[in-house]
mmCIF file of C-alpha atoms and ligand atoms in Angstrom:
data_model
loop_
_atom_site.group_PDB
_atom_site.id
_atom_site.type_symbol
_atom_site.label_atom_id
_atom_site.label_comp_id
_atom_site.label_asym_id
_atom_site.label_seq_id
_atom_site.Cartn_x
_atom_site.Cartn_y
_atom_site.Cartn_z
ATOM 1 C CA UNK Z 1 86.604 93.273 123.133
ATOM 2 C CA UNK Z 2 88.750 90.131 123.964
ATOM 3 C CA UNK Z 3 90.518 90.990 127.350
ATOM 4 C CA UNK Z 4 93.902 89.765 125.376
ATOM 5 C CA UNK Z 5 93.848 92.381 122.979
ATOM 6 C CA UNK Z 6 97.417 93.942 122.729
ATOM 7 C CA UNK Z 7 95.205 97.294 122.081
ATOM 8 C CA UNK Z 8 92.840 97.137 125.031
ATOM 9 C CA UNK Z 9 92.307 100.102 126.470
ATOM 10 C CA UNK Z 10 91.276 101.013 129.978
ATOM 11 C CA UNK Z 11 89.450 104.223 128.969
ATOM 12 C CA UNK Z 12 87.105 102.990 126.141
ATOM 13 C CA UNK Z 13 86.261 99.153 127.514
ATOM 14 C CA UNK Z 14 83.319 98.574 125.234
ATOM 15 C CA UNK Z 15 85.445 99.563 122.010
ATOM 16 C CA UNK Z 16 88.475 97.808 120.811
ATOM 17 C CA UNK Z 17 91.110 100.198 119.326
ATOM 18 C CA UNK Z 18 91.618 99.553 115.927
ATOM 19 C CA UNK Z 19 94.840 99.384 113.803
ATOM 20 C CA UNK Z 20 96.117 101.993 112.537
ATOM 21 C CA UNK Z 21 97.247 102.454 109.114
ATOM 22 C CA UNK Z 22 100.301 105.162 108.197
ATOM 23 C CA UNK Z 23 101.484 105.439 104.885
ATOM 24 C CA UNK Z 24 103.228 108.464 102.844
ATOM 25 C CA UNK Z 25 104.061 109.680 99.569
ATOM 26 C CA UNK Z 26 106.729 112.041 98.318
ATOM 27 C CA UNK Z 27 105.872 114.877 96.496
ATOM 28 C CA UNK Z 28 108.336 114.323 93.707
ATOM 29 C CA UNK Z 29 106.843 115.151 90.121
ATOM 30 C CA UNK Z 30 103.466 114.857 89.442
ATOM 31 C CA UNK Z 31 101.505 111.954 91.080
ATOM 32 C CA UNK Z 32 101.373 109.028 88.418
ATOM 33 C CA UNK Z 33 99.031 106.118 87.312
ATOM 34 C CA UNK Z 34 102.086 104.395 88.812
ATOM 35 C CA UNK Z 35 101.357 106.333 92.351
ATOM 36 C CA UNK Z 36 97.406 105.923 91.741
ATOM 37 C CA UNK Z 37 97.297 102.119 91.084
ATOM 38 C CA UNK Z 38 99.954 100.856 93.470
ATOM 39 C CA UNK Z 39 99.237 103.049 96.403
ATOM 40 C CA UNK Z 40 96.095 105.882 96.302
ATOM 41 C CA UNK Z 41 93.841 103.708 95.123
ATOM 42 C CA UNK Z 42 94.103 101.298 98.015
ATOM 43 C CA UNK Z 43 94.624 103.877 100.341
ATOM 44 C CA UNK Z 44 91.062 105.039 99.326
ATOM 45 C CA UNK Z 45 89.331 101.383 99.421
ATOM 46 C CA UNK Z 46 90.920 101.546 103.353
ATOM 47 C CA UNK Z 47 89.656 104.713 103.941
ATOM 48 C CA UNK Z 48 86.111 103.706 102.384
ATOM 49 C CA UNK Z 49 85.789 100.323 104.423
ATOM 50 C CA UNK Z 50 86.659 102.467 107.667
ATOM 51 C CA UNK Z 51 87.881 99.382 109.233
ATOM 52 C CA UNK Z 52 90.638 100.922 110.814
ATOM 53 C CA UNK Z 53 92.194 104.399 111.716
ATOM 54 C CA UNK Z 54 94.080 105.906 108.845
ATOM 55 C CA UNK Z 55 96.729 108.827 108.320
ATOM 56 C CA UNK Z 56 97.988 109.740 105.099
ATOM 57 C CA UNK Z 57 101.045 112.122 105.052
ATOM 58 C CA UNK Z 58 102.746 114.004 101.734
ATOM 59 C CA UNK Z 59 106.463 113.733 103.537
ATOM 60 C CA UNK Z 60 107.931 116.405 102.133
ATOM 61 C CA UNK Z 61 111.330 116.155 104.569
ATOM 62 C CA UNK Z 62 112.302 113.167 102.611
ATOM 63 C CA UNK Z 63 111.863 115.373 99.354
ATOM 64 C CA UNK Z 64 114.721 117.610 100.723
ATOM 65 C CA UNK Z 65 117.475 114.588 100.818
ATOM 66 C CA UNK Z 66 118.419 114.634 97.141
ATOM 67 C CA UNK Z 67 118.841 118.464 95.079
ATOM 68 C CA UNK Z 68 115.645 120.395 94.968
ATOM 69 C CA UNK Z 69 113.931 124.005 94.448
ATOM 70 C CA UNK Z 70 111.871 125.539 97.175
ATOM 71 C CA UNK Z 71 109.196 126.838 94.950
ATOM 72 C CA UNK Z 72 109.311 123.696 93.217
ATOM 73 C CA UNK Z 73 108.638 121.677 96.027
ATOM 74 C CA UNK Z 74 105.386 124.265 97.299
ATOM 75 C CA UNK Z 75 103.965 123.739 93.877
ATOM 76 C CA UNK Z 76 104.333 119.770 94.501
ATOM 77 C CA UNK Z 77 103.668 119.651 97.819
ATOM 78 C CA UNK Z 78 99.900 121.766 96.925
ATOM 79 C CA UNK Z 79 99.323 119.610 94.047
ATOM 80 C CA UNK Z 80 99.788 116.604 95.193
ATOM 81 C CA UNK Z 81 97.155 117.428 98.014
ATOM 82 C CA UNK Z 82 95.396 118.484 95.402
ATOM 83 C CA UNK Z 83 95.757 115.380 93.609
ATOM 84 C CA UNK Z 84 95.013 113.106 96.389
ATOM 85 C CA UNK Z 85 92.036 114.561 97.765
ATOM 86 C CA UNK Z 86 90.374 114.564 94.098
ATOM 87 C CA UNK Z 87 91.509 110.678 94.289
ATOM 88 C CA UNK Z 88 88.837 110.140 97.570
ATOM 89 C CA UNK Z 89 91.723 110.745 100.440
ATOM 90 C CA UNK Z 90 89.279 112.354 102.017
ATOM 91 C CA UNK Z 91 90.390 114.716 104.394
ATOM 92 C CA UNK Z 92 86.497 113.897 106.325
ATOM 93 C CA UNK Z 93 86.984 110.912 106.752
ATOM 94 C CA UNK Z 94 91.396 110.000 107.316
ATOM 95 C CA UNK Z 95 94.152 111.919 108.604
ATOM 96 C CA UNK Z 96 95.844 114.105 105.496
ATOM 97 C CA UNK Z 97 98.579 116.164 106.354
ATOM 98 C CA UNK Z 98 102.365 117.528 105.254
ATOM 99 C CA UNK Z 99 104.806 115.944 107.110
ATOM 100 C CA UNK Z 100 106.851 119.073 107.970
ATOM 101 C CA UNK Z 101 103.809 120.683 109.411
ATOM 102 C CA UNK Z 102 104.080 117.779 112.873
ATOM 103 C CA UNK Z 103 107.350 119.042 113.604
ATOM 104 C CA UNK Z 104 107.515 115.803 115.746
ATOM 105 C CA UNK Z 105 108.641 114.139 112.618
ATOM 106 C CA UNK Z 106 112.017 115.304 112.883
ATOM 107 C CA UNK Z 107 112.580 115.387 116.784
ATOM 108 C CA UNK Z 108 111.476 111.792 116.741
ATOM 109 C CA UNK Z 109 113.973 111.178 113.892
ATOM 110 C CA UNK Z 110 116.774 112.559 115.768
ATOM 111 C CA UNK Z 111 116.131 110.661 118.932
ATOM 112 C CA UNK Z 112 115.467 107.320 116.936
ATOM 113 C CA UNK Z 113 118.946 107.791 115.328
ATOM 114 C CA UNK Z 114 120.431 107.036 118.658
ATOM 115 C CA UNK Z 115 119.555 103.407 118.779
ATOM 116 C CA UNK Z 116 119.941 102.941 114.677
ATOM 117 C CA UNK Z 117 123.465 101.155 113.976
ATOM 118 C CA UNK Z 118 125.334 102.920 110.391
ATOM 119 C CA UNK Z 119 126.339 99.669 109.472
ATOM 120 C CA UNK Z 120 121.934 99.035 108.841
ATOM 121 C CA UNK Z 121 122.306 102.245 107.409
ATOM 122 C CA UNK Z 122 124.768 101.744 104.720
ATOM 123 C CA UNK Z 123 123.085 98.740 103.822
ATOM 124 C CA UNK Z 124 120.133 99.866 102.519
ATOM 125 C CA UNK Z 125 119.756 99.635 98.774
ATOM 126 C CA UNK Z 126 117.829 102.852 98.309
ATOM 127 C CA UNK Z 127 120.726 104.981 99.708
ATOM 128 C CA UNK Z 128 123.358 103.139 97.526
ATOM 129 C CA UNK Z 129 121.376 103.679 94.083
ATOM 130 C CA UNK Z 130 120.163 107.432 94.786
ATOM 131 C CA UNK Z 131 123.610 107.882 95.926
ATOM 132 C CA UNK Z 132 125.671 106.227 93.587
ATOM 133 C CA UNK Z 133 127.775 108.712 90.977
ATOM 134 C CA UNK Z 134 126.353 112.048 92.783
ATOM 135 C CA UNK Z 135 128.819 114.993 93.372
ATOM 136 C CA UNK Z 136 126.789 115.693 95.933
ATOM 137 C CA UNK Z 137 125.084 112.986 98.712
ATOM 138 C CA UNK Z 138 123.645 114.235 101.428
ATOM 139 C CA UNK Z 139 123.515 113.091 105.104
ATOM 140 C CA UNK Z 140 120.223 113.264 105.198
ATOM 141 C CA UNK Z 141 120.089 110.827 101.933
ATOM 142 C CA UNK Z 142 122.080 108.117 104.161
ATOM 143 C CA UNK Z 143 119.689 108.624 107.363
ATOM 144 C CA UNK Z 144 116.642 109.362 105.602
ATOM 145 C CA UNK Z 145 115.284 105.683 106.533
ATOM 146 C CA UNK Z 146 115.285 107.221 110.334
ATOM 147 C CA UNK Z 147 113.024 109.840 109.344
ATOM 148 C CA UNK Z 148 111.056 106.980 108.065
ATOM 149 C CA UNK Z 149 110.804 104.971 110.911
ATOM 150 C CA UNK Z 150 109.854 108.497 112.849
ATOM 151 C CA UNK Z 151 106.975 108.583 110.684
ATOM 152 C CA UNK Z 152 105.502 105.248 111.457
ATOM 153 C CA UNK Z 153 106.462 104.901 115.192
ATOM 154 C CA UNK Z 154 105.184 108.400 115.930
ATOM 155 C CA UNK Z 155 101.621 107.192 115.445
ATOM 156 C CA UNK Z 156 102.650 103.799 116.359
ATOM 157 C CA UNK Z 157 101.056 102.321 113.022
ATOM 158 C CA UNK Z 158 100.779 98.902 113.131
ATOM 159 C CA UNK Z 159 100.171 98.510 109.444
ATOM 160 C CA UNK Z 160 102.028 100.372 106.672
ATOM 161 C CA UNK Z 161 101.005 99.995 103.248
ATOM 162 C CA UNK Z 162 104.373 100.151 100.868
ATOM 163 C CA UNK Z 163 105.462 98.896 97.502
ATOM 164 C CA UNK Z 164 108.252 96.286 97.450
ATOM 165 C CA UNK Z 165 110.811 99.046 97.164
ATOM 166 C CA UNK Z 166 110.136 100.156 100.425
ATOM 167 C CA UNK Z 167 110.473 96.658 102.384
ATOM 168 C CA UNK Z 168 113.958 97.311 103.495
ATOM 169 C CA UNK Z 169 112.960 100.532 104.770
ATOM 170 C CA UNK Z 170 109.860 99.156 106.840
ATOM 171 C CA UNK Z 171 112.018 96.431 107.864
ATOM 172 C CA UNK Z 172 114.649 99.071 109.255
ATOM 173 C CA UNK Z 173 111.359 100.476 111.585
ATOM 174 C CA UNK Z 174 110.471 97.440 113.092
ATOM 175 C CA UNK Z 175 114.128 96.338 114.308
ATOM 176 C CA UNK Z 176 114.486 100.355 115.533
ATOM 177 C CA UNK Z 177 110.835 99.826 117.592
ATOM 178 C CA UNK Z 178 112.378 96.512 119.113
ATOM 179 C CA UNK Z 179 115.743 98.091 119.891
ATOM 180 C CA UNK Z 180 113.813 101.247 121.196
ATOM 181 C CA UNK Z 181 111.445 99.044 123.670
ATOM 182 C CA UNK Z 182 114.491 97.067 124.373
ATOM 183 C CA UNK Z 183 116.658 99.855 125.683
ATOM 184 C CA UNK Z 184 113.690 102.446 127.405
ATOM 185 C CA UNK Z 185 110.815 100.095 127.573
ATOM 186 C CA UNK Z 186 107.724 98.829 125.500
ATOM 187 C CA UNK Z 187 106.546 102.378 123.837
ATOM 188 C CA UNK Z 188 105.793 101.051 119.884
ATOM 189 C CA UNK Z 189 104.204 98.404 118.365
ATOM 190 C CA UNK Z 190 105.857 96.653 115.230
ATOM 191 C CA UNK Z 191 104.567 97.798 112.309
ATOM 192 C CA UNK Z 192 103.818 95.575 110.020
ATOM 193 C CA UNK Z 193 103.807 96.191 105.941
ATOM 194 C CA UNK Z 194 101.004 95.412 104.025
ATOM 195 C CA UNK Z 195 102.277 95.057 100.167
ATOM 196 C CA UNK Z 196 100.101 96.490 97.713
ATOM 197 C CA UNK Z 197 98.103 94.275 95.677
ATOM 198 C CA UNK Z 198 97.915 95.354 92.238
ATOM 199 C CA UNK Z 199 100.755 94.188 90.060
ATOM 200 C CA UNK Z 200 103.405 96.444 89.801
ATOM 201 C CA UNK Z 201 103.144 98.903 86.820
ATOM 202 C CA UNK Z 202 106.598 99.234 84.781
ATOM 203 C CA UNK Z 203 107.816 102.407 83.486
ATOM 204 C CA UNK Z 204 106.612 103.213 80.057
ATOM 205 C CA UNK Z 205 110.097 102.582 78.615
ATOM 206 C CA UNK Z 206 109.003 98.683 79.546
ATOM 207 C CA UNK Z 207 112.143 98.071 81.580
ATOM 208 C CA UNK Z 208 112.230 99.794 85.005
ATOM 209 C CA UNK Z 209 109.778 101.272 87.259
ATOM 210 C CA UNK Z 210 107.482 103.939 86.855
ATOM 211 C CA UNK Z 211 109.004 106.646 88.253
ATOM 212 C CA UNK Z 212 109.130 110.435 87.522
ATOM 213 C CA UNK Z 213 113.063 110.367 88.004
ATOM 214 C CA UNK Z 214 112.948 108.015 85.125
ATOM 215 C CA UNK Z 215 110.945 110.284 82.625
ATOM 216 C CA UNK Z 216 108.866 106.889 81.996
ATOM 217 C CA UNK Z 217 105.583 107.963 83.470
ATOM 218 C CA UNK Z 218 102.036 109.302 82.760
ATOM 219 C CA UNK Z 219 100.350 111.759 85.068
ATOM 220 C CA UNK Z 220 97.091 110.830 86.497
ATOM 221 C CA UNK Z 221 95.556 114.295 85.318
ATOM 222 C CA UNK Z 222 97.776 114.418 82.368
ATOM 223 C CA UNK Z 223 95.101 116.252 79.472
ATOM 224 C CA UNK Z 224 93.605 113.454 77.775
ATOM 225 C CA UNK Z 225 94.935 114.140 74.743
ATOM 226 C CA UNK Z 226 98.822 113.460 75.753
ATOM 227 C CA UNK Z 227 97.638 110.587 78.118
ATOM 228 C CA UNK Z 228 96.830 109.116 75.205
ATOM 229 C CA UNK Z 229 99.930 110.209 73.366
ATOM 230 C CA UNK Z 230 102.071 108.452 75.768
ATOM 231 C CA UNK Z 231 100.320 105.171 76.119
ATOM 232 C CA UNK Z 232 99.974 104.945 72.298
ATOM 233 C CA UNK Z 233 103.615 104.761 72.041
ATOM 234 C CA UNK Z 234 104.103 102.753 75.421
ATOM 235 C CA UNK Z 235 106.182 99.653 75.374
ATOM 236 C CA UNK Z 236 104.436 96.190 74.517
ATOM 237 C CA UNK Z 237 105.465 92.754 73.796
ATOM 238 C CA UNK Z 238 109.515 93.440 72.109
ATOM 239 C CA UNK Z 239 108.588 89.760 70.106
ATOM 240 C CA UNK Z 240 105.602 91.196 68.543
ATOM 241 C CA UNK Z 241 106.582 93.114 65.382
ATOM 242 C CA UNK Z 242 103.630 92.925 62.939
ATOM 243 C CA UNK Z 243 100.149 92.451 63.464
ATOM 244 C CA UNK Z 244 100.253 88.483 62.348
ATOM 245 C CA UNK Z 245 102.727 87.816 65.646
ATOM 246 C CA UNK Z 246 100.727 86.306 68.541
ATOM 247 C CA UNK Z 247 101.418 88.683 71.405
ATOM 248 C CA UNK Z 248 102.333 87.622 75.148
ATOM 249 C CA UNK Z 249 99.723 89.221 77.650
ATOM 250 C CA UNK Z 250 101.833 87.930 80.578
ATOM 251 C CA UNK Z 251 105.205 90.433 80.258
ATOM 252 C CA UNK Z 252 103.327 93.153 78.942
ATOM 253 C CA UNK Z 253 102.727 96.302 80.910
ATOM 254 C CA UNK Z 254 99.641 96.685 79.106
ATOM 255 C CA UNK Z 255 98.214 93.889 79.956
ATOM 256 C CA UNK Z 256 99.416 94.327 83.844
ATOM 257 C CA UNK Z 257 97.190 97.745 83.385
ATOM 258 C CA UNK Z 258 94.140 96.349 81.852
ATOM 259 C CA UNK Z 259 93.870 94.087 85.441
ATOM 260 C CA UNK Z 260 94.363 96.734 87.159
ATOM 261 C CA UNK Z 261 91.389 98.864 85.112
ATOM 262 C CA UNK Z 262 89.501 96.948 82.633
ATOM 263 C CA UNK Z 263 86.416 94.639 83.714
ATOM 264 C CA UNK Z 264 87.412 91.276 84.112
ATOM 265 C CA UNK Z 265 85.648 90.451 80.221
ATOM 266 C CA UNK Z 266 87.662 93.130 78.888
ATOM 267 C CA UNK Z 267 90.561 91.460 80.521
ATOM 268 C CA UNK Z 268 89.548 87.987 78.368
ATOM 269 C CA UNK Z 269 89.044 89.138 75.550
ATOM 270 C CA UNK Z 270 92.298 91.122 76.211
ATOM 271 C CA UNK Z 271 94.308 87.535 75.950
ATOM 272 C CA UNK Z 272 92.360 86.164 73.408
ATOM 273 C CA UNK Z 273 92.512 88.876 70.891
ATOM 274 C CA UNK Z 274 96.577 89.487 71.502
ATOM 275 C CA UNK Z 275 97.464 85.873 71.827
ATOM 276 C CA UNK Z 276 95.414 85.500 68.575
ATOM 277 C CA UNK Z 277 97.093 88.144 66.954
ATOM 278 C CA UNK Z 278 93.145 89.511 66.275
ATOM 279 C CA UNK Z 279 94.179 92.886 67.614
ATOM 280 C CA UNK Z 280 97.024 94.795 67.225
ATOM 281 C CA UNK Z 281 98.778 96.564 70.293
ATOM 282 C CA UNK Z 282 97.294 100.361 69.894
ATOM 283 C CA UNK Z 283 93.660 98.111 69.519
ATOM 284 C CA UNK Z 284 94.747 97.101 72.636
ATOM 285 C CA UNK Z 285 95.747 100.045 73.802
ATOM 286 C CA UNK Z 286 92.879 102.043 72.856
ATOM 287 C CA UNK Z 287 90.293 100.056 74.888
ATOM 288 C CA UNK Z 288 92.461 100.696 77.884
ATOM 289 C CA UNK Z 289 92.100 104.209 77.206
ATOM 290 C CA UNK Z 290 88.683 104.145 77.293
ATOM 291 C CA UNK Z 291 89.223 101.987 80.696
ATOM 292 C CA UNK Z 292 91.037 104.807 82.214
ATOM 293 C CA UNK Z 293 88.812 107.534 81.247
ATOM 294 C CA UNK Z 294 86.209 105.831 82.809
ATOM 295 C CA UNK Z 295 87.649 105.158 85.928
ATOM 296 C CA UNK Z 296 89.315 108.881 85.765
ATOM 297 C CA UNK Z 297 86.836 111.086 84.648
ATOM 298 C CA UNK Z 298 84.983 111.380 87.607
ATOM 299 C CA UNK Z 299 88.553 111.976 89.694
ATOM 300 C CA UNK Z 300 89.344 114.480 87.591
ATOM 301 C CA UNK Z 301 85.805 116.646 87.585
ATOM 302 C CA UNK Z 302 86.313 116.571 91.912
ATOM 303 C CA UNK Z 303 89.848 118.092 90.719
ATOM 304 C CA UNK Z 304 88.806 120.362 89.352
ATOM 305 C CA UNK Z 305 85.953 121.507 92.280
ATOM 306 C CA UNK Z 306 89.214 121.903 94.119
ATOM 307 C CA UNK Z 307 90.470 125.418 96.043
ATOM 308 C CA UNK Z 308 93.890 125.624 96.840
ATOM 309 C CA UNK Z 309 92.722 127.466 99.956
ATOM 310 C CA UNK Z 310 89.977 124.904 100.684
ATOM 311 C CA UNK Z 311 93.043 122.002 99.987
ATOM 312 C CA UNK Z 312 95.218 123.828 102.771
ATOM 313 C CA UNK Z 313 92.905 124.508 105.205
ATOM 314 C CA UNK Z 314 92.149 120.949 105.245
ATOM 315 C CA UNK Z 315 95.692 120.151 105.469
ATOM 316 C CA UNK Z 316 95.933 122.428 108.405
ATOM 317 C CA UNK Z 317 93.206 120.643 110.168
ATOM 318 C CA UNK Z 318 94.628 116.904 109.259
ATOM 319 C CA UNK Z 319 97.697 118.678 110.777
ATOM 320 C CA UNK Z 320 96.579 119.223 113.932
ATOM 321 C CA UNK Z 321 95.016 115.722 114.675
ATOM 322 C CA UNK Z 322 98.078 114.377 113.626
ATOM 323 C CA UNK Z 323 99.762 116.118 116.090
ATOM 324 C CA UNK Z 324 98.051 115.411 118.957
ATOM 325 C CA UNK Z 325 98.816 111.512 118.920
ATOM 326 C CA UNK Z 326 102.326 112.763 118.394
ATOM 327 C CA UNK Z 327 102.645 114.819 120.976
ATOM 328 C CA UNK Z 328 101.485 111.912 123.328
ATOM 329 C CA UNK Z 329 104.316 110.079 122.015
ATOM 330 C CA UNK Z 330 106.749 112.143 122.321
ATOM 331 C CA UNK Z 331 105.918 112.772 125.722
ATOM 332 C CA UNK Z 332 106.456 109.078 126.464
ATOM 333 C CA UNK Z 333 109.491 109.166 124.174
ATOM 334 C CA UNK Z 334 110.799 112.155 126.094
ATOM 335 C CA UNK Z 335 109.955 110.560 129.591
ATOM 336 C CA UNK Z 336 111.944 107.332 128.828
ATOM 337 C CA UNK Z 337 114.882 108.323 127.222
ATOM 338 C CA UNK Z 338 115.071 110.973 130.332
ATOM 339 C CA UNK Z 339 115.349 113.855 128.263
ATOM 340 C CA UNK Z 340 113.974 117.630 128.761
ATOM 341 C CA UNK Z 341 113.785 119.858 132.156
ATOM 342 C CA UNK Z 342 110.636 118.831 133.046
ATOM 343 C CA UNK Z 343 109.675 122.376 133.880
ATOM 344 C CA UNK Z 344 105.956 122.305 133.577
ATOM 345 C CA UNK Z 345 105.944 125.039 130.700
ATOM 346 C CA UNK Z 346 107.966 122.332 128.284
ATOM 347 C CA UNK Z 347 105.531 120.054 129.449
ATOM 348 C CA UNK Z 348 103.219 118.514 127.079
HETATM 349 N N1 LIG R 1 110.008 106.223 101.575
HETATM 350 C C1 LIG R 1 108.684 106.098 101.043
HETATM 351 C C2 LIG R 1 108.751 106.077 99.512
HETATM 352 O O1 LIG R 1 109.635 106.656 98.937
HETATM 353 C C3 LIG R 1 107.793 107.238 101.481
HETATM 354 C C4 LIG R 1 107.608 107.233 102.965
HETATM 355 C C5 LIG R 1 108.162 108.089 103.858
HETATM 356 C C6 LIG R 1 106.812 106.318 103.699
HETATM 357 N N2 LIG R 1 107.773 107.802 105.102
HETATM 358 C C7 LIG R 1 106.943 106.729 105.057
HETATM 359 C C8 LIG R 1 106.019 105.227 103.350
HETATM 360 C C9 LIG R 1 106.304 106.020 106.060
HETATM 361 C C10 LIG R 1 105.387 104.520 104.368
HETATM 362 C C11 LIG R 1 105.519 104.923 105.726
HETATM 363 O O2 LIG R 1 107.871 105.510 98.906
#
């Protein structure tokens, strides 16, 4: 271990501590190929290489900041465990766990909110267009980026995995850690984002993101028969209108999920056969079909070896390790902003 190393620790000299990884994902809708290509499937490659410590967390507090039904959001909350597990978050080998469970989330959110200026607040670009034309916007909408800089600093992540969307946000968290060890003293660590690396997938409409809100998605354990129902008809190439029209690979969606799926041949013969106008789009389409189902079908038989009691047990536990990093922070968080009685029963 280099004697520099901002993780060094005193009670583990032979061992460097290793970064630590937080990411999380709403329960809204189903989860999505979307979801699965842009974020689960790299959180699994991070879990596999076991390079560094990982937590995972379905952060169902931010799911409450815009309309919702309670039952609706247990059924979500269970199946996207569900969902993620049968993905390889494996709840052996990371930290899985509902955010509401660590009810450190929210304290931390509260005290954070202290140092975080409204004017960063009402700048952020995700509050303005989930906002924007609602009867009803909730506070919890505007300060929702505080719960998300709870999240991260809580475990003091130093790397956060997040689409482009979510820059601003992360951004947010690292000026709230510097104005944090700036007023009370050095507690967190920047945490740095780490953008996914898969092109991003469009919505199946062609022109916005995929996103459940949008009505533009597939579901990752969609029956096969409507998965293919909805790519068949999925937006291509808006210049190619017969079969004789050379197709661009480059703007189409298609092609964006054929590199994410298909074999890097596939992928070739992909731009040769549309650029040649030798295959038509559902030819296309079809062989990424077959590309998914290959990659899926063994997600969706560990789906389907799934309890939901085994599912929440293992939340439970993934719960409780969570917890005990954050109640080590919030101790220190406590402690420095000179809050609590101190009695020794509060302790802790
Ligand atoms: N806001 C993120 C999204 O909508 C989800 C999220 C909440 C998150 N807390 C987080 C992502 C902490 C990374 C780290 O995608």
């Amino acid at each position: 271990m280099s004697p520099q190393s901002p993780f060094a620790s005193t009670s583990t000299p032979t061992v460097a501590a290793r970064p630590r990884v937080f990411s999380g994902i709403q329960p809204s809708g189903e989860l999505h190929i979307g979801n699965y290509l842009g974020a689960v499937r790299t959180w699994r490659q991070q879990i596999e290489e076991n390079k560094e410590d990982t937590l995972f967390c379905v952060v169902d507090a931010h799911a409450i900041t815009v309309p919702y039904e309670a039952a609706e959001l247990r059924r979500r909350i269970d199946g996207f465990a569900i969902d993620l597990i049968a993905c390889g978050v494996d709840p052996d080998k990371t930290t899985l766990f509902v955010q509401s469970d660590v009810r450190e989330h929210t304290e931390l959110a509260w005290y954070l909110s202290s140092v975080t200026p409204m004017g960063d607040l009402h700048r952020m670009t995700q509050f303005k267009e989930k906002g924007e034309g609602k009867d009803f916007v909730s506070s919890a909408l505007f300060t929702y980026p505080v719960l998300m800089s709870a999240d991260i600093l809580l475990y003091k992540a130093t790397v956060v995995p997040v689409g482009e969307d979510q820059i601003q946000h992360l951004e947010l968290a690292r000026e709230t850690s510097r104005r944090f060890n700036h007023r009370f003293g050095e507690v967190f660590p920047e945490p740095k984002p780490r953008l996914s690396t898969t092109p991003r997938v469009m919505g199946l409409d062609g022109d916005s993101k995929m996103s459940k809100s949008k009505g533009n998605t597939i579901s990752l354990f969609e029956p096969e028969e409507s998965f293919w129902g909805k790519l068949r008809t999925a937006y291509t190439d808006p210049q190619r209108l017969q079969l004789s029209d050379p197709g661009r690979p480059e703007i189409c969606n298609i092609y964006t999920m054929h590199k994410a799926v298909s074999p890097k041949t596939t992928q070739d013969e992909v731009v040769a056969n549309c650029t040649g106008a030798a295959w038509g789009c559902v030819d296309c389409k079809k062989v990424l079909f077959e590309n998914f189902n290959r990659e899926l079908i063994p997600l969706r038989r560990k789906r389907e070896a799934l309890s939901l009691p085994q599912v929440r047990e293992a939340l439970g536990d993934g719960a409780a390790k969570a917890r005990r990093i954050a109640q080590a922070t919030m101790k220190e968080v406590r402690e420095r902003m000179g809050l609590g009685s101190l009695a020794s029963s509060t302790v802790g």
